[in-house]
CSV table of C-alpha atoms in Angstrom, one decimal:
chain,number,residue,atom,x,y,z
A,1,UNK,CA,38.3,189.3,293.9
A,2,UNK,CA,35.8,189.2,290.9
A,3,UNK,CA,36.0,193.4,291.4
A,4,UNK,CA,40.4,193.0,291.6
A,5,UNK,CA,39.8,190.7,288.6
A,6,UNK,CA,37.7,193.8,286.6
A,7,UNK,CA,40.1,196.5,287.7
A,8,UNK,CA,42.8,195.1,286.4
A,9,UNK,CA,40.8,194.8,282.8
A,10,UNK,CA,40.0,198.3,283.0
A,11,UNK,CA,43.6,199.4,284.5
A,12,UNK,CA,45.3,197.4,281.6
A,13,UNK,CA,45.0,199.9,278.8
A,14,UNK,CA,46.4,202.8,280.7
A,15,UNK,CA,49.8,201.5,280.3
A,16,UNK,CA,49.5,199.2,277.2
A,17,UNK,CA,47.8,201.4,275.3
A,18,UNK,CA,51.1,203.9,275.7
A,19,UNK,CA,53.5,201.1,274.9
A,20,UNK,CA,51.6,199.5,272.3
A,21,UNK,CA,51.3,203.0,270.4
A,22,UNK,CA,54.9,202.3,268.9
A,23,UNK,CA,54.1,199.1,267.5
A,24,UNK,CA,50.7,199.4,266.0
A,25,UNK,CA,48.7,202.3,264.5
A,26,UNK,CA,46.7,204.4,265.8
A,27,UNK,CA,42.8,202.5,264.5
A,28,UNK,CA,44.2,199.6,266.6
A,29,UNK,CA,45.0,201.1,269.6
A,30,UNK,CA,41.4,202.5,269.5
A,31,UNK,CA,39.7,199.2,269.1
A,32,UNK,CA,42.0,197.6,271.5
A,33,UNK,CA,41.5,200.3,274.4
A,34,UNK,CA,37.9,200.4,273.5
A,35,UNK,CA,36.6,196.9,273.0
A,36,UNK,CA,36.8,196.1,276.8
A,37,UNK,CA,33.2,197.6,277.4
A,38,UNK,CA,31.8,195.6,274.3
A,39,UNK,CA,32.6,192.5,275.8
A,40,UNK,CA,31.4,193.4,279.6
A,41,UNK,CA,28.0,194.2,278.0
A,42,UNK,CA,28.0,190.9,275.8
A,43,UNK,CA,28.9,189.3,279.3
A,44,UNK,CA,25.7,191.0,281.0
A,45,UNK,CA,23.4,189.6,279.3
A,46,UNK,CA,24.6,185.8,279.6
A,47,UNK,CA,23.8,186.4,283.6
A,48,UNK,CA,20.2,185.9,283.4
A,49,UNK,CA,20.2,182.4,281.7
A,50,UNK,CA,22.4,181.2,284.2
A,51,UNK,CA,22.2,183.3,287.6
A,52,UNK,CA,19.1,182.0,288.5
A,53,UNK,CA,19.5,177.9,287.1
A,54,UNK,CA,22.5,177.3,289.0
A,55,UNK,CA,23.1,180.1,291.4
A,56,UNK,CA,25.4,183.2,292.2
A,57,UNK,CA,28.4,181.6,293.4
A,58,UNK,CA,28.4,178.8,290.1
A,59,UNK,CA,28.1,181.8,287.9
A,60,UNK,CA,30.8,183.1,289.3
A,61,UNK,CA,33.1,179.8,289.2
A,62,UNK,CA,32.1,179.7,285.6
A,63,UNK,CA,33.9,182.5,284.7
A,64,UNK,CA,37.4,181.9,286.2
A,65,UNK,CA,38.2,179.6,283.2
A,66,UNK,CA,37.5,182.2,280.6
A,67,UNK,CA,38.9,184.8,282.2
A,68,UNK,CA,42.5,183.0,282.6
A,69,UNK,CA,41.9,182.2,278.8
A,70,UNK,CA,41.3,186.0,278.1
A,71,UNK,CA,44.4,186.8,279.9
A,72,UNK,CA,46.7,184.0,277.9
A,73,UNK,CA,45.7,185.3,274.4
A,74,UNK,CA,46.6,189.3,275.6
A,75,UNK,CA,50.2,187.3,277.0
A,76,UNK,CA,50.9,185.5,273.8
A,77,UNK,CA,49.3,188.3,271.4
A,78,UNK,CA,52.8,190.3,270.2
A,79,UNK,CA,51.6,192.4,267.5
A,80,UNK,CA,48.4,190.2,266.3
A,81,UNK,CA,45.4,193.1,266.8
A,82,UNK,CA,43.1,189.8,266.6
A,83,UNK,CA,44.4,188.3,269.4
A,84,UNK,CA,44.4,191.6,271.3
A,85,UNK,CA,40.6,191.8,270.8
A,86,UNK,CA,39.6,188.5,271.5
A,87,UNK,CA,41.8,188.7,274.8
A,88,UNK,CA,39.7,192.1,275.5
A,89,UNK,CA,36.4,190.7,274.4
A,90,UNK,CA,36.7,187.7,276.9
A,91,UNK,CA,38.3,189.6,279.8
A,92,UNK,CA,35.7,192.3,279.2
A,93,UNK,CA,32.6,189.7,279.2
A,94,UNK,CA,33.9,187.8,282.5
A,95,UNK,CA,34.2,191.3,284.1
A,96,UNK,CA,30.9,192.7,283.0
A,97,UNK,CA,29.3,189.7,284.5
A,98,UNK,CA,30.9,190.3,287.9
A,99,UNK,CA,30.0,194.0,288.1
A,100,UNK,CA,26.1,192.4,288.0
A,101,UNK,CA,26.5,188.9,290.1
A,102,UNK,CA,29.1,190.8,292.4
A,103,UNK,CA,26.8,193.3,294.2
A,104,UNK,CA,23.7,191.0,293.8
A,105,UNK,CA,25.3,188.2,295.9
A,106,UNK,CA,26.9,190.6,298.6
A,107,UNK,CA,23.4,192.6,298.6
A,108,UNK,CA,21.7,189.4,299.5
A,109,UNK,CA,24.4,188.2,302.3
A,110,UNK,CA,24.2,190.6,303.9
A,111,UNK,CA,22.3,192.1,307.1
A,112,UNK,CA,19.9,195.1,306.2
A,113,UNK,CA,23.1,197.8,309.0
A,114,UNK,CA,26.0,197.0,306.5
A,115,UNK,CA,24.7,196.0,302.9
A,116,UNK,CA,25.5,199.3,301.7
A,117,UNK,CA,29.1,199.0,303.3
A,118,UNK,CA,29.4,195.2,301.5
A,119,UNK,CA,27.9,196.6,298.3
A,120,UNK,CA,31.1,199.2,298.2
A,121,UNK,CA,33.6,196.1,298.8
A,122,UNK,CA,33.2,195.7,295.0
A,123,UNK,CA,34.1,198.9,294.3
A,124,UNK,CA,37.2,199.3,295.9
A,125,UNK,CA,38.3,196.2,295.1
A,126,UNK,CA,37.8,196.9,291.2
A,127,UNK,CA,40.1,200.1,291.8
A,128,UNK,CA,42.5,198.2,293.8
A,129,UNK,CA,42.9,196.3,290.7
A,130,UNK,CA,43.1,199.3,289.1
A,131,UNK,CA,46.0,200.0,290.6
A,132,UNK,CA,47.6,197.2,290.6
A,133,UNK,CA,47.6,197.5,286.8
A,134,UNK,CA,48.9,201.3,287.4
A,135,UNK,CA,51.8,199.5,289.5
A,136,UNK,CA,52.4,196.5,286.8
A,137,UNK,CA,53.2,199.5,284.1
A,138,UNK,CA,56.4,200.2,285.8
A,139,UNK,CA,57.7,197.2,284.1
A,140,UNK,CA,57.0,198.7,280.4
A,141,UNK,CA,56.3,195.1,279.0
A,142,UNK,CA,52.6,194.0,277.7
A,143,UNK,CA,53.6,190.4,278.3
A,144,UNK,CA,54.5,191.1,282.3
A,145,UNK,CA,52.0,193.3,282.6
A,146,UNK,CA,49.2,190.8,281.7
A,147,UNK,CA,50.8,187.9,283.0
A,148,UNK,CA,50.6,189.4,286.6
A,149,UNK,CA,46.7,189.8,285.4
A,150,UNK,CA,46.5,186.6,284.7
A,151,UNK,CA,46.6,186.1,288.3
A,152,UNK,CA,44.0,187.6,289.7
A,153,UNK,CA,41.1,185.4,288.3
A,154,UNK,CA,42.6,182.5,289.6
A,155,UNK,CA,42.8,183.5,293.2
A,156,UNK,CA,38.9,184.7,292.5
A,157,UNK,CA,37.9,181.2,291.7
A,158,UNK,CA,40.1,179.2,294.8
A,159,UNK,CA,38.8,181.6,297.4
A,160,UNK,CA,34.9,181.7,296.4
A,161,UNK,CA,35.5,177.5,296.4
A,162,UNK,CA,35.2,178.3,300.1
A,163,UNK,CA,32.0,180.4,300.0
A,164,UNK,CA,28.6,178.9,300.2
A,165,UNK,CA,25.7,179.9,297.6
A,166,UNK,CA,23.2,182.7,298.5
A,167,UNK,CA,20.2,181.5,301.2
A,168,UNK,CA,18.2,183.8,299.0
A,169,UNK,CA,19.0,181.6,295.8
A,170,UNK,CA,18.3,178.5,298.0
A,171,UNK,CA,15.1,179.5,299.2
A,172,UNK,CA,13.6,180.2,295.4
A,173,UNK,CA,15.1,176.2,294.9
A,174,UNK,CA,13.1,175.3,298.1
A,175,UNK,CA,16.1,174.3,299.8
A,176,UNK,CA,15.7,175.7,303.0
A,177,UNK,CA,17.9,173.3,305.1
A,178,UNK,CA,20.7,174.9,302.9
A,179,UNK,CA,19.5,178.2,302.8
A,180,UNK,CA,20.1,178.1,306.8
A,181,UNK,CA,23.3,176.6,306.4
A,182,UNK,CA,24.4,179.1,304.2
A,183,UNK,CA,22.7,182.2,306.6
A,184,UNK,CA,25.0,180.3,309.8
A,185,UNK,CA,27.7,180.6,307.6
A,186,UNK,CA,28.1,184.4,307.3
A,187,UNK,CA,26.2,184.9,310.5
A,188,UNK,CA,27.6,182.8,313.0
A,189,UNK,CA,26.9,179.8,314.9
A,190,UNK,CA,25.4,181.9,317.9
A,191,UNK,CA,23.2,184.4,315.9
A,192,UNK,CA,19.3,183.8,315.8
A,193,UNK,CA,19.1,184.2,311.9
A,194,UNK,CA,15.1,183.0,312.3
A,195,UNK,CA,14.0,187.1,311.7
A,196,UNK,CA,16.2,187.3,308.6
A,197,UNK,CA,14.9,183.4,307.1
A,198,UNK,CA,11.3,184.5,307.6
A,199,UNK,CA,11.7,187.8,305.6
A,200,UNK,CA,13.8,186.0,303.0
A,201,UNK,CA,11.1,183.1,302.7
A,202,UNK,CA,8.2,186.2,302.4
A,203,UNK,CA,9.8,187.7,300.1
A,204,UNK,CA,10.5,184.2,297.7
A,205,UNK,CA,7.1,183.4,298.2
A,206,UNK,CA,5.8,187.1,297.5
A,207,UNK,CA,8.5,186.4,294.2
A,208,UNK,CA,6.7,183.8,293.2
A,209,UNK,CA,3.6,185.5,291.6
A,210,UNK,CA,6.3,188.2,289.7
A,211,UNK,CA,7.4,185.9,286.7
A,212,UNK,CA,10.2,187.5,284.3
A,213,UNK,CA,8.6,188.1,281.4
A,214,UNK,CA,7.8,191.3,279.5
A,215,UNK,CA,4.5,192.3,280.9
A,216,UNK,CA,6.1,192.3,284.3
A,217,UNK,CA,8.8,194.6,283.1
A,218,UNK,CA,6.0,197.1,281.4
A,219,UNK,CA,4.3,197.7,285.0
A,220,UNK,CA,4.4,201.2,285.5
A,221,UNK,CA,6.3,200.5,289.0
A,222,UNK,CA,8.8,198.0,287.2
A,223,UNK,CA,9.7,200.7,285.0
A,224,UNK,CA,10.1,203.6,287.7
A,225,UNK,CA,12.7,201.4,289.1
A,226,UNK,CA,14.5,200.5,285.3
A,227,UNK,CA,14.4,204.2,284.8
A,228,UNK,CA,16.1,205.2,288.0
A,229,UNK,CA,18.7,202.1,288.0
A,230,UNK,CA,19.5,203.3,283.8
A,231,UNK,CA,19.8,207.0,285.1
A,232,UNK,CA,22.4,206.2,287.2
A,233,UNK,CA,24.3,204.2,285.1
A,234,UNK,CA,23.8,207.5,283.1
A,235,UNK,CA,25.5,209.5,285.0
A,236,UNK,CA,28.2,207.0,285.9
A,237,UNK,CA,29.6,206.6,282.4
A,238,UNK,CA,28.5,210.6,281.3
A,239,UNK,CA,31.1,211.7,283.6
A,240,UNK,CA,33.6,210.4,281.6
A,241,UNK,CA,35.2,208.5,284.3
A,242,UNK,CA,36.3,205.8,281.6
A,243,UNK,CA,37.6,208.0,279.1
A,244,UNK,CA,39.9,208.9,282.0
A,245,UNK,CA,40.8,206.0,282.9
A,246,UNK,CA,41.3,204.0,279.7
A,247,UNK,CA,42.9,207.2,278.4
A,248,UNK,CA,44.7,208.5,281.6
A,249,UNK,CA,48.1,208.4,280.4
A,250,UNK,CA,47.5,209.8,277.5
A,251,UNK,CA,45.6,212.8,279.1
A,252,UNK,CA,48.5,213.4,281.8
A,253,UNK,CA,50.9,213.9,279.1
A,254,UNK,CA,48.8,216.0,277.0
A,255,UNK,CA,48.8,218.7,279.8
A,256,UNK,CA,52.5,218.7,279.4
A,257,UNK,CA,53.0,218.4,283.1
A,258,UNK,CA,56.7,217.6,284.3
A,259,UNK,CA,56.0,214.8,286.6
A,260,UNK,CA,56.3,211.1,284.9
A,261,UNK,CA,52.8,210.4,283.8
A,262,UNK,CA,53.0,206.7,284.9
A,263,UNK,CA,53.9,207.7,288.6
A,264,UNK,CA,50.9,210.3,288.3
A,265,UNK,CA,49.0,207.3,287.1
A,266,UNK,CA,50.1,205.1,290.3
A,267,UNK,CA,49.0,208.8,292.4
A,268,UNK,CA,45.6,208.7,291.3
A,269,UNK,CA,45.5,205.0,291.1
A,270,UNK,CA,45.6,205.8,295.5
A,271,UNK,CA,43.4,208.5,294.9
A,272,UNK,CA,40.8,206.2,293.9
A,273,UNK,CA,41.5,203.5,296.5
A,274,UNK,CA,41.5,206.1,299.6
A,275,UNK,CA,38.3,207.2,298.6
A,276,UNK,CA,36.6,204.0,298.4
A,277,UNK,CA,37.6,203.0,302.1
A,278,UNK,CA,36.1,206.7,303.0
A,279,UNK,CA,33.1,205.8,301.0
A,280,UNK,CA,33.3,201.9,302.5
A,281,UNK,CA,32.9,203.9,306.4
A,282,UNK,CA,30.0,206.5,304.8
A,283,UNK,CA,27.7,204.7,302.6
A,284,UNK,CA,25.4,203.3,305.6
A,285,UNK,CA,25.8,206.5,307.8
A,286,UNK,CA,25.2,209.0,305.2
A,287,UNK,CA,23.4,207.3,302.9
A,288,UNK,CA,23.5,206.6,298.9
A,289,UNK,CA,21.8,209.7,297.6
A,290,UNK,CA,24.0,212.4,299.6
A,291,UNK,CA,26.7,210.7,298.8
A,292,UNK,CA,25.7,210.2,295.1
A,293,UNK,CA,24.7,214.3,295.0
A,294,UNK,CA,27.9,214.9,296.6
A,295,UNK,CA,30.1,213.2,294.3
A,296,UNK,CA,28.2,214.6,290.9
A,297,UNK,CA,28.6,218.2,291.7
A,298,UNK,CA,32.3,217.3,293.1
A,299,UNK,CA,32.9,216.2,289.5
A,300,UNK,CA,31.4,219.0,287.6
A,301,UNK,CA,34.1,221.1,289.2
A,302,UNK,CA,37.1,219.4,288.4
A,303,UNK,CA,36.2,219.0,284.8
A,304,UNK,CA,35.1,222.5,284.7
A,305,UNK,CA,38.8,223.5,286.0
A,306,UNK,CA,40.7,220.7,283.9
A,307,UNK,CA,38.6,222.4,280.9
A,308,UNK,CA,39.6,225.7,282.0
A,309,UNK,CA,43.6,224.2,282.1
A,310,UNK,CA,43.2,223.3,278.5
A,311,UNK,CA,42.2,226.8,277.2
A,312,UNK,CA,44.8,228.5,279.4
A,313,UNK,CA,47.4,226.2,277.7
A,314,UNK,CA,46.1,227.1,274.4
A,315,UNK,CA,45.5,230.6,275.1
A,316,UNK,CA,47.7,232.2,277.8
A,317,UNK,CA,50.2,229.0,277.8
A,318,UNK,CA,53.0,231.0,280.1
A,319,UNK,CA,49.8,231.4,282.9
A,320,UNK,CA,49.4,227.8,282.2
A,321,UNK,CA,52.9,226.8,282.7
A,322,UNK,CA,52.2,228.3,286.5
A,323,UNK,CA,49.4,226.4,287.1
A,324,UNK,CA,50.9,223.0,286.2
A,325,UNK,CA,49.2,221.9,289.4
A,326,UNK,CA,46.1,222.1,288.3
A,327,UNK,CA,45.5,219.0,285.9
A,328,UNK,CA,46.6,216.9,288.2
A,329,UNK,CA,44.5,218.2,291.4
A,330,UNK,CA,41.6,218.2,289.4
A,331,UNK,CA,41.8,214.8,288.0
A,332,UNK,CA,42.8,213.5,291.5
A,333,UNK,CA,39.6,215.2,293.1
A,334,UNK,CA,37.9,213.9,290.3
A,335,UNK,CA,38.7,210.2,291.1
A,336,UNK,CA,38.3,210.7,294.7
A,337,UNK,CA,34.5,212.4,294.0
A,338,UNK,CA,33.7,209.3,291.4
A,339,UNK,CA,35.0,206.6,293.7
A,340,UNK,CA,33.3,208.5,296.9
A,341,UNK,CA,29.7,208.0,295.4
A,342,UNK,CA,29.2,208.0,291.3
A,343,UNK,CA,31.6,204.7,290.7
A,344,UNK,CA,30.1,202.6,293.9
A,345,UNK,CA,26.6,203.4,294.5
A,346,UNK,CA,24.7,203.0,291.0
A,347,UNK,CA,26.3,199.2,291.4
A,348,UNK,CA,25.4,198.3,294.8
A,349,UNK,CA,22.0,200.1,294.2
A,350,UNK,CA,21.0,197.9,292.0
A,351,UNK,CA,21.7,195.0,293.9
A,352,UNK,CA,19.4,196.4,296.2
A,353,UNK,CA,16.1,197.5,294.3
A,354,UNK,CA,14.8,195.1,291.9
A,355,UNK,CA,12.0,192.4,293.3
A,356,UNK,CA,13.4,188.4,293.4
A,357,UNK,CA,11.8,187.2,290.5
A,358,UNK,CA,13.2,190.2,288.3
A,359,UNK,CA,16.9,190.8,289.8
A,360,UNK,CA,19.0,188.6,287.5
A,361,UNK,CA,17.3,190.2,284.3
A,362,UNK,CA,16.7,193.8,285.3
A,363,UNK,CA,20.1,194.2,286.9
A,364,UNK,CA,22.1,192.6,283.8
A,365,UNK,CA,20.3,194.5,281.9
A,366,UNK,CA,20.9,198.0,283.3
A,367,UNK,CA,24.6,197.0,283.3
A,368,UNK,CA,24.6,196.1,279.8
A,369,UNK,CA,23.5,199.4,279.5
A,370,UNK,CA,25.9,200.9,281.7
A,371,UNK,CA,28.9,199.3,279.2
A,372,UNK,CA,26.9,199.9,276.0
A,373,UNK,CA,27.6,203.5,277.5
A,374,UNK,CA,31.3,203.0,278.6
A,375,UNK,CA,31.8,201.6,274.8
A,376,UNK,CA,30.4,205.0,273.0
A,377,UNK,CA,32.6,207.1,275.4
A,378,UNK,CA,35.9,205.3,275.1
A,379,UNK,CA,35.5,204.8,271.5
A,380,UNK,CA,34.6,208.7,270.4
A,381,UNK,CA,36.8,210.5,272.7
A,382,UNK,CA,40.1,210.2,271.4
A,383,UNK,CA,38.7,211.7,267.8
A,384,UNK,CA,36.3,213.9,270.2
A,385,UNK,CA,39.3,215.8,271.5
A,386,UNK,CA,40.7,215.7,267.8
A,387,UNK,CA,37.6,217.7,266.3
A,388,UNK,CA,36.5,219.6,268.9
A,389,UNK,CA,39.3,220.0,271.6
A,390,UNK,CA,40.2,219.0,275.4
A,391,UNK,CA,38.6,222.0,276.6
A,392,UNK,CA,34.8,221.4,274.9
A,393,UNK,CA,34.5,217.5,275.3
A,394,UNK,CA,35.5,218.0,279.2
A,395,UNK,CA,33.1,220.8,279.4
A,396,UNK,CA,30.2,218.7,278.3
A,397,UNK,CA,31.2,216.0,280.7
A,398,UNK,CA,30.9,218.6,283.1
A,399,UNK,CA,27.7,219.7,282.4
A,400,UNK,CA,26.2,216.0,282.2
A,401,UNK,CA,27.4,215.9,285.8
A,402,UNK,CA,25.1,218.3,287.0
A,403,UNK,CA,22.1,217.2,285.1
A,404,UNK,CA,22.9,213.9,287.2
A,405,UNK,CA,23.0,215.3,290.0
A,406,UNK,CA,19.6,216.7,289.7
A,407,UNK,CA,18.5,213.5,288.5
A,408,UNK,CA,19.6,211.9,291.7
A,409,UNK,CA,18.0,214.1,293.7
A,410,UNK,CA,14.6,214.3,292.2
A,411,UNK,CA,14.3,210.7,291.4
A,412,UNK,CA,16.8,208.8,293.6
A,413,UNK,CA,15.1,206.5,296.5
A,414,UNK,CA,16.9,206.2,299.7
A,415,UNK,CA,17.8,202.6,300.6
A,416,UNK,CA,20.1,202.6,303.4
A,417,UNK,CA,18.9,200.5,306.7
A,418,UNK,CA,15.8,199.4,304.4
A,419,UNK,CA,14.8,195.7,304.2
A,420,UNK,CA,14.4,194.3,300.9
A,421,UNK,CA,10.7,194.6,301.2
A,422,UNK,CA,11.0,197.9,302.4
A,423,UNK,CA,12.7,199.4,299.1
A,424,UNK,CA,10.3,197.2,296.8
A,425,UNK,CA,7.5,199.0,299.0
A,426,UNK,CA,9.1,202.7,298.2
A,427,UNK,CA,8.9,201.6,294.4
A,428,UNK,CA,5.8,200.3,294.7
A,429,UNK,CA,7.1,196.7,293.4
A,430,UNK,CA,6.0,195.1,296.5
A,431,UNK,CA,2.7,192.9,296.5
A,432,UNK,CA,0.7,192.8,299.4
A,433,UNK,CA,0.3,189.3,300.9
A,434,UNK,CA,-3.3,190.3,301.2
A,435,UNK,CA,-4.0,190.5,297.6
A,436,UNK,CA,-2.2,187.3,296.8
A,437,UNK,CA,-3.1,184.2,297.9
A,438,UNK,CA,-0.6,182.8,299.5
A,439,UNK,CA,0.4,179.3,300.8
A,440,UNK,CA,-0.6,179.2,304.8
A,441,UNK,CA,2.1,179.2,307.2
A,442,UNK,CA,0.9,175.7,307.9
């Protein structure tokens, strides 16, 4: 639900931004549309000072105040750009702290067969959200629209009332008792969970030498893992998937297809959503880095043939005219490629491949990254497309795609049916119990 609650944040200015555009001018539209990201990275980087003082699920529970406020200033804003902003900002902030404590608590629930599966959940809830928003649009009001977004952060925070905290967490408090409780809880009364406490307590202890602080991130390991975990947020936001979907409307009617853009909004919106469930059943059979590969060069196509639309429609626009299929194929594709491997993975990766001791600051920190990113693209491409047209910005999208995919398969580590150790080990971030002194078993 903390995924619904972000889709629905990043749906929102799909349709608002359209309705909005005939009440304020076009500087505030921008800023509105494009604050969101700002906020999620401010958000990030508030994770670390609390995720590991008083857990994953209290972080969580934290939020759900603040994003309910978010949502009542975007309800009672009318024209007032400020309160707009400040509605964004907060929204943006609770969500950007989801998309790190999210995949970091599922990753850590879960058994080593399905944690790739779990790690997806997020994902497809966020685009469920997503369109849910698409849906909401129908209603052509900012006020309904937001108020039915008000309501997804409060179911978040009454259903994870009912979810215990990580056994990981517990075990780095030394609260094992709880830690098993907690393990019985998602496992079962009848399931020996004694193989899956050891590991966890090797692993906190192993954590226990690997103190956040600066010289631990400088390790050449440390970094190898940053690097790979920032590449792929690379790649995520350098496809331009935001600037489609903050701008989609706005890019569905610029084609100057027939259909009504908000019910091709609502067909993509399902695009995105079937692809997750197919990406949900393929993530622990096929793996992370096919899929990833997969979905990169998937993408390079269909902004290679959307670019292609744009200069038939400046160029040859009767030939265009014929092929009013094509935008809306290839943006459809386009969602389903994203949400089949580039949207998913680089999130529940990174739930996966930092050591203990590190997680809560290397992962918010590679998201922070990954809005910083989302901020740059949904703030320059509206005056992008103004200065040097459709055709060239979506070429250059295109072309980051394949250098991502390259990336991923050059760089990219294989997790899938790995233990934590196991991927720390690949990485090299994994110390040997035999050069640490450890406590005895005894």
């Amino acid at each position: 639900m903390g995924g619904f609650s972000l889709g629905c944040g990043l749906g929102w200015s799909a349709p608002c931004v359209e309705i909005l555009r005939s009440q304020l001018d076009d500087l505030a539209i921008n800023v509105i549309a494009s604050v969101f990201p700002i906020g999620a990275a401010l958000g990030t980087l508030a994770v670390p000072l609390l995720v590991d003082r008083i857990g994953r699920k209290w972080t969580m529970m934290v939020l759900v105040p603040v994003f309910v406020s978010g949502w009542i200033l975007l309800i009672c804003a009318g024209t007032a750009v400020p309160l707009f902003v400040i509605g964004r900002i907060l929204t943006g902030a609770c969500g950007g702290m989801c998309c790190v404590l999210a995949p970091m608590y599922s990753a850590e629930i879960s058994e080593k067969q399905i944690r790739g599966t779990t790690g997806v959940f997020f994902q497809l809830l966020l685009v469920i959200g997503i369109l849910y928003v698409y849906c909401t649009g129908f209603t052509r009001n900012v006020v309904a629209i937001s108020s039915l977004c008000c309501i997804a952060p409060i179911v978040f925070g009454v259903t994870m009332v009912f979810m215990p905290e990580s056994p990981l967490f517990y075990l780095t408090k030394n609260k094992e008792e709880l830690a098993r409780k907690s393990m019985r809880f998602f496992r079962g009364p009848d399931f020996d969970i004694e193989p899956e406490m050891n590991a966890f307590k090797e692993q906190v202890e192993r954590s226990r030498f690997q103190r956040a602080s600066i010289s631990a991130f400088m390790s050449k390991p440390v970094l190898k893992t940053l690097a790979v975990a920032y590449g792929l947020m690379f790649a995520q936001q350098f496809s331009g998937i935001n600037a489609i979907i903050f701008y989609g409307l706005t890019i569905l009617e610029a084609t100057g297809v027939g259909m009504e853009s908000q019910l091709e909004l609502v067909i993509f919106g399902v695009v995105q959503v079937v692809a997750c469930v197919a990406a949900t059943l393929l993530i622990d059979k096929l793996g992370r880095k096919l899929l990833m590969a997969i979905s990169l060069a998937t993408m390079c196509v269909c902004l290679s043939a959307l670019a292609g639309f744009f200069i038939l429609k400046r160029y040859q626009p009767e030939l265009a005219d014929q092929m009013h299929w094509l935008p809306l194929t290839s943006v459809c594709v386009y969602i389903l490629a994203f949400c089949f491997g580039a949207g998913p993975i680089p999130w529940a990766y990174m739930g996966e491949i930092f050591p203990t001791r590190l997680k809560g600051a290397a992962s918010s920190s590679a998201a922070c990254f990954n809005w910083l990113l989302a901020f740059m693209v949904t703030i320059s491409f509206p005056s992008a497309v103004q200065v040097l047209d459709d055709a060239v910005v979506f070429s250059f999208f295109a072309v980051l795609c394949a250098l991502g995919m390259l990336f991923v398969i050059f760089f990219m580590v294989e997790t899938k049916g790995k233990t934590f150790a196991e991927i720390e080990q690949a990485y090299g971030t994994h110390v040997p119990v035999q050069d640490e002194e450890l406590p005895s078993a005894e």
